[in-house]
PDB file of C-alpha atoms in Angstrom:
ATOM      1  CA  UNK A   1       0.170  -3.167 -15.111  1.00  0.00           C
ATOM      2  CA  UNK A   2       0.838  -4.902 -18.660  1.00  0.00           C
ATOM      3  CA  UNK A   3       4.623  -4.509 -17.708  1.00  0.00           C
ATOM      4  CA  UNK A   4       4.634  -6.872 -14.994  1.00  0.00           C
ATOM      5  CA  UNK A   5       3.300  -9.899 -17.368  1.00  0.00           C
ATOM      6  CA  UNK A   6       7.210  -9.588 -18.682  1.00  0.00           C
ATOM      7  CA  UNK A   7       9.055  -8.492 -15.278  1.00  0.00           C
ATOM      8  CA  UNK A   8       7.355 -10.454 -12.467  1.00  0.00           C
ATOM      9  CA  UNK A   9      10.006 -13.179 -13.242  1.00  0.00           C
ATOM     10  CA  UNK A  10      12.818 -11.285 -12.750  1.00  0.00           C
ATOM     11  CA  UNK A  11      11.676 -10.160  -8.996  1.00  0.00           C
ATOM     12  CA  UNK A  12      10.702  -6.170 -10.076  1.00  0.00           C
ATOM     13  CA  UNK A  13       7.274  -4.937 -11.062  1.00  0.00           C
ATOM     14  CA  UNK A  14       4.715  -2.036 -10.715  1.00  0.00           C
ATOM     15  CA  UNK A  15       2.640  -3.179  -8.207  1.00  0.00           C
ATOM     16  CA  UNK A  16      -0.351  -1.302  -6.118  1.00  0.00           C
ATOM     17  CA  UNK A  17      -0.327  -2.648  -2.723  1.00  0.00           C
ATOM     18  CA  UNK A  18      -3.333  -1.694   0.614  1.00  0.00           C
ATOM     19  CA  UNK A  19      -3.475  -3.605   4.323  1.00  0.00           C
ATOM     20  CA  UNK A  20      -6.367  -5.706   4.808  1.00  0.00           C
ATOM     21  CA  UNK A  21      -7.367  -6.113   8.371  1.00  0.00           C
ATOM     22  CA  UNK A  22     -10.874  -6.499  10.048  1.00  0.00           C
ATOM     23  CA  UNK A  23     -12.590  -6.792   6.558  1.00  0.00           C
ATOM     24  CA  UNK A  24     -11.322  -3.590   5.338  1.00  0.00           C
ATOM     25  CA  UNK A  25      -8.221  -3.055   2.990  1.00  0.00           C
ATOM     26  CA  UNK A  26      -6.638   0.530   3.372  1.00  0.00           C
ATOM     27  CA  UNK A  27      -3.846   2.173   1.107  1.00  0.00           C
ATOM     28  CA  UNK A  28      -2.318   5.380  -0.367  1.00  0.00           C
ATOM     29  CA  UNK A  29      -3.107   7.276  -3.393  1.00  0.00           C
ATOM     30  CA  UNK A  30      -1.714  10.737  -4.537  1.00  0.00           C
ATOM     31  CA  UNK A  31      -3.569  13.688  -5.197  1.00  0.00           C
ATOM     32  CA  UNK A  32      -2.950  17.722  -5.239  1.00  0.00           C
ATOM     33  CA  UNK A  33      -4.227  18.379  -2.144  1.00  0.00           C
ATOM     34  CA  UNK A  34      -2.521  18.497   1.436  1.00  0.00           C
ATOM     35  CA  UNK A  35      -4.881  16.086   3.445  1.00  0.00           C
ATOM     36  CA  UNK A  36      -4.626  12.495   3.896  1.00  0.00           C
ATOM     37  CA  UNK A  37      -4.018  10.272   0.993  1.00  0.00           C
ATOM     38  CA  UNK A  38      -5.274   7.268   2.423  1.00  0.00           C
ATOM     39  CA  UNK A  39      -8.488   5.584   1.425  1.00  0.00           C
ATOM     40  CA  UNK A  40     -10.465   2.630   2.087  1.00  0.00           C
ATOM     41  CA  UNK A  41     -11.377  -0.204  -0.244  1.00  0.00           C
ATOM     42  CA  UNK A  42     -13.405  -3.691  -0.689  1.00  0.00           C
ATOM     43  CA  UNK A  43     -10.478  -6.169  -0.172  1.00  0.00           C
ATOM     44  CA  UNK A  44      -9.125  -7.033  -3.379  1.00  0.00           C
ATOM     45  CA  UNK A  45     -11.618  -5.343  -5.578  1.00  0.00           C
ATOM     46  CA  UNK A  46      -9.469  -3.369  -8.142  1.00  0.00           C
ATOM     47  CA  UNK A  47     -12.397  -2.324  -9.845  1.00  0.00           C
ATOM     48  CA  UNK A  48     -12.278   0.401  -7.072  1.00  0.00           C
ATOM     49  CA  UNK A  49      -8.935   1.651  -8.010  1.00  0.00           C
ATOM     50  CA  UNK A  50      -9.546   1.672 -12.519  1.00  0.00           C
ATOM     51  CA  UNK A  51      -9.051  -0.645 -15.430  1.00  0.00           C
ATOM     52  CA  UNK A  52      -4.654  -0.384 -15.496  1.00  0.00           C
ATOM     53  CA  UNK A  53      -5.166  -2.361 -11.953  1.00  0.00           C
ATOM     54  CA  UNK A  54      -4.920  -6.708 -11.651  1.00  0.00           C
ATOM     55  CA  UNK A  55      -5.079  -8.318  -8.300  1.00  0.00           C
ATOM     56  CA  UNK A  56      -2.168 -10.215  -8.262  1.00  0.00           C
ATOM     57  CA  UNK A  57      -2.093 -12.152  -4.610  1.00  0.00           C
ATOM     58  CA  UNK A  58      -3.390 -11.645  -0.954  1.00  0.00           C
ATOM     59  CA  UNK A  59      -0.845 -12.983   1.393  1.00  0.00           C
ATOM     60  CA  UNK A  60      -0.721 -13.122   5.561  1.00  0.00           C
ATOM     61  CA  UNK A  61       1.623 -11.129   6.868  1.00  0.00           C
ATOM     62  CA  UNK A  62       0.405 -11.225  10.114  1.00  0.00           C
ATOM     63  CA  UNK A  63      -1.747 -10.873  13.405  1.00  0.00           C
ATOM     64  CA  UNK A  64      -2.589  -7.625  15.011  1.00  0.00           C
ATOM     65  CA  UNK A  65      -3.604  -7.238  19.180  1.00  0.00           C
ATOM     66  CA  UNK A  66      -4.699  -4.084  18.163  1.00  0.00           C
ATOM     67  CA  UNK A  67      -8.840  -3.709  18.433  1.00  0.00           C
ATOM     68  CA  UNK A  68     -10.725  -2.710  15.178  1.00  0.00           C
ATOM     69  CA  UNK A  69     -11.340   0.952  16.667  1.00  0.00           C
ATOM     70  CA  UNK A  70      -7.241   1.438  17.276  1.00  0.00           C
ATOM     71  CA  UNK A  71      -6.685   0.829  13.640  1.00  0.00           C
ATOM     72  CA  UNK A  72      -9.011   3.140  12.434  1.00  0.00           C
ATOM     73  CA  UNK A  73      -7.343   5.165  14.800  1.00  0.00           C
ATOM     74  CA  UNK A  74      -3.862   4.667  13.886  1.00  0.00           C
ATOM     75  CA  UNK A  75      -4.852   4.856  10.056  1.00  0.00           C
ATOM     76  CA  UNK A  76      -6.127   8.050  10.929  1.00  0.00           C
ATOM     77  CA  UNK A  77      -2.689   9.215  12.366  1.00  0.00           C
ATOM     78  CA  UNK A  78      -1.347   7.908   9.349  1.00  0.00           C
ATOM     79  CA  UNK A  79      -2.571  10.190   7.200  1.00  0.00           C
ATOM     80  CA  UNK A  80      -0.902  12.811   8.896  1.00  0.00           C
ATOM     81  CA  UNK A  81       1.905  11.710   7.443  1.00  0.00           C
ATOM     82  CA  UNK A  82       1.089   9.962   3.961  1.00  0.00           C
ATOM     83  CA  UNK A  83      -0.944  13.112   2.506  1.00  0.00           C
ATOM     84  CA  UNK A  84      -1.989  13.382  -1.506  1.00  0.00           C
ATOM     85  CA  UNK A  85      -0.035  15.641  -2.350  1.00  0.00           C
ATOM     86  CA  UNK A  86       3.146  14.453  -0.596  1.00  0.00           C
ATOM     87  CA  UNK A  87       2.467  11.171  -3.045  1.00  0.00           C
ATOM     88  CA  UNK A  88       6.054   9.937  -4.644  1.00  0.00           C
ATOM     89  CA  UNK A  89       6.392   6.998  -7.061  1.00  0.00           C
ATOM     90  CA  UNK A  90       9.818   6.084  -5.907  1.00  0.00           C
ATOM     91  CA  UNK A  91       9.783   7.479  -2.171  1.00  0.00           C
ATOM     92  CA  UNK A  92       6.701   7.564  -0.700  1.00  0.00           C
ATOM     93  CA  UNK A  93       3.949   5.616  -2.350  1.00  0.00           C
ATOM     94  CA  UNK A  94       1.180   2.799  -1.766  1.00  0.00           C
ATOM     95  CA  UNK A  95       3.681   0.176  -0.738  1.00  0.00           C
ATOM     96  CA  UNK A  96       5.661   2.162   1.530  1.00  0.00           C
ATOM     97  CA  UNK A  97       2.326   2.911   3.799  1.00  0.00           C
ATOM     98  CA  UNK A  98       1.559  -0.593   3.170  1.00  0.00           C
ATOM     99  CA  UNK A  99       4.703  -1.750   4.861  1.00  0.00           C
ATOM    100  CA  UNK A 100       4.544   0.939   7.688  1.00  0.00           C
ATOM    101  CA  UNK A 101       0.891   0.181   8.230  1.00  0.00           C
ATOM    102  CA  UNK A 102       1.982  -3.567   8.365  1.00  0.00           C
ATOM    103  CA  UNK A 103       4.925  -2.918  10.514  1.00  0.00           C
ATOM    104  CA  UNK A 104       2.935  -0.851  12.998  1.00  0.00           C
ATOM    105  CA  UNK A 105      -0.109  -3.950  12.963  1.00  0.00           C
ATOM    106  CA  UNK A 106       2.363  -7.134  13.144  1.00  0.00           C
ATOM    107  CA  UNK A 107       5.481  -6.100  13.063  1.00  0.00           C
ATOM    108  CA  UNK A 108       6.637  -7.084   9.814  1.00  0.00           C
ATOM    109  CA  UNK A 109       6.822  -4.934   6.696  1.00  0.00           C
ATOM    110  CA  UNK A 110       5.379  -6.602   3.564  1.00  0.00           C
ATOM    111  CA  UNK A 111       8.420  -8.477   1.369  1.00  0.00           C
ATOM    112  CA  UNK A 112      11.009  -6.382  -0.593  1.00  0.00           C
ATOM    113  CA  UNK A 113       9.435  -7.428  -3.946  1.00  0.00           C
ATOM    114  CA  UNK A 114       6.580  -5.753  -3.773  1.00  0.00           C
ATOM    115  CA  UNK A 115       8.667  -1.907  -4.040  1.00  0.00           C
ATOM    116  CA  UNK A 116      12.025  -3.204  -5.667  1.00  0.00           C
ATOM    117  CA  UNK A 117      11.428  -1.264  -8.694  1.00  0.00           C
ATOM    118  CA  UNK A 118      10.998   1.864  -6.659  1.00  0.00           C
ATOM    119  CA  UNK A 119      13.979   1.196  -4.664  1.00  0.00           C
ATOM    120  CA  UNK A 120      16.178   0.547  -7.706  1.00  0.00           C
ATOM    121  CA  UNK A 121      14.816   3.015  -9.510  1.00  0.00           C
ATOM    122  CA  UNK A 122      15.180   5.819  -6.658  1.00  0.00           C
ATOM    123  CA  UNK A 123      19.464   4.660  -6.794  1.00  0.00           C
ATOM    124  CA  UNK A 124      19.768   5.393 -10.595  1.00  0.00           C
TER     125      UNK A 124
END
């Protein structure tokens, strides 16, 4: 967004994040519907997600043990949980399944920057 070229250097931005594991990046999207919100993407290609969208970084946040067939699986489970319509810009968005997705993978949730606008937003 044109936003963060003024507040990426004050640690807050909008920012889209996904999980790229196995060759595959997967993240969350609202829509009106009740069924999974998560989708599947070409790593970094934010043609796939529309023109407001800039890849900013990839960064490693981790290893998985976890075969390419359990994370479908678990992204599947996922999805259970993170449906369209349930979709929430300050409570439940892209980089809140990012960091669960991560956490689940890894173990580590991806760094605080990436949803600190959310989270200071949701405390106003």
């Amino acid at each position: 967004y044109w936003i963060n070229d003024f507040t990426s250097s004050l640690g807050v931005g909008v920012f889209h994040s996904g999980i790229e594991v196995y060759g595959r990046e997967f993240a969350y999207g609202g829509h009106p519907y009740p069924f999974s919100g998560v989708f599947e993407i070409t790593p970094g290609d934010t043609a796939e997600l529309g023109e407001t969208f800039k890849f900013k970084e990839a960064m490693v946040l981790g290893r998985t043990d976890f075969r390419e067939e359990d994370v479908e699986r678990i992204v599947e489970e996922m999805g259970k949980e993170y449906k369209g319509n349930a979709y929430h810009l300050m409570h439940k968005n892209c980089n809140h399944f990012s960091s669960a997705l991560s956490e689940v993978l890894c173990g580590r949730e991806v760094p605080g920057w990436v949803n600190r606008l959310a989270y200071f937003s949701s405390c106003v």
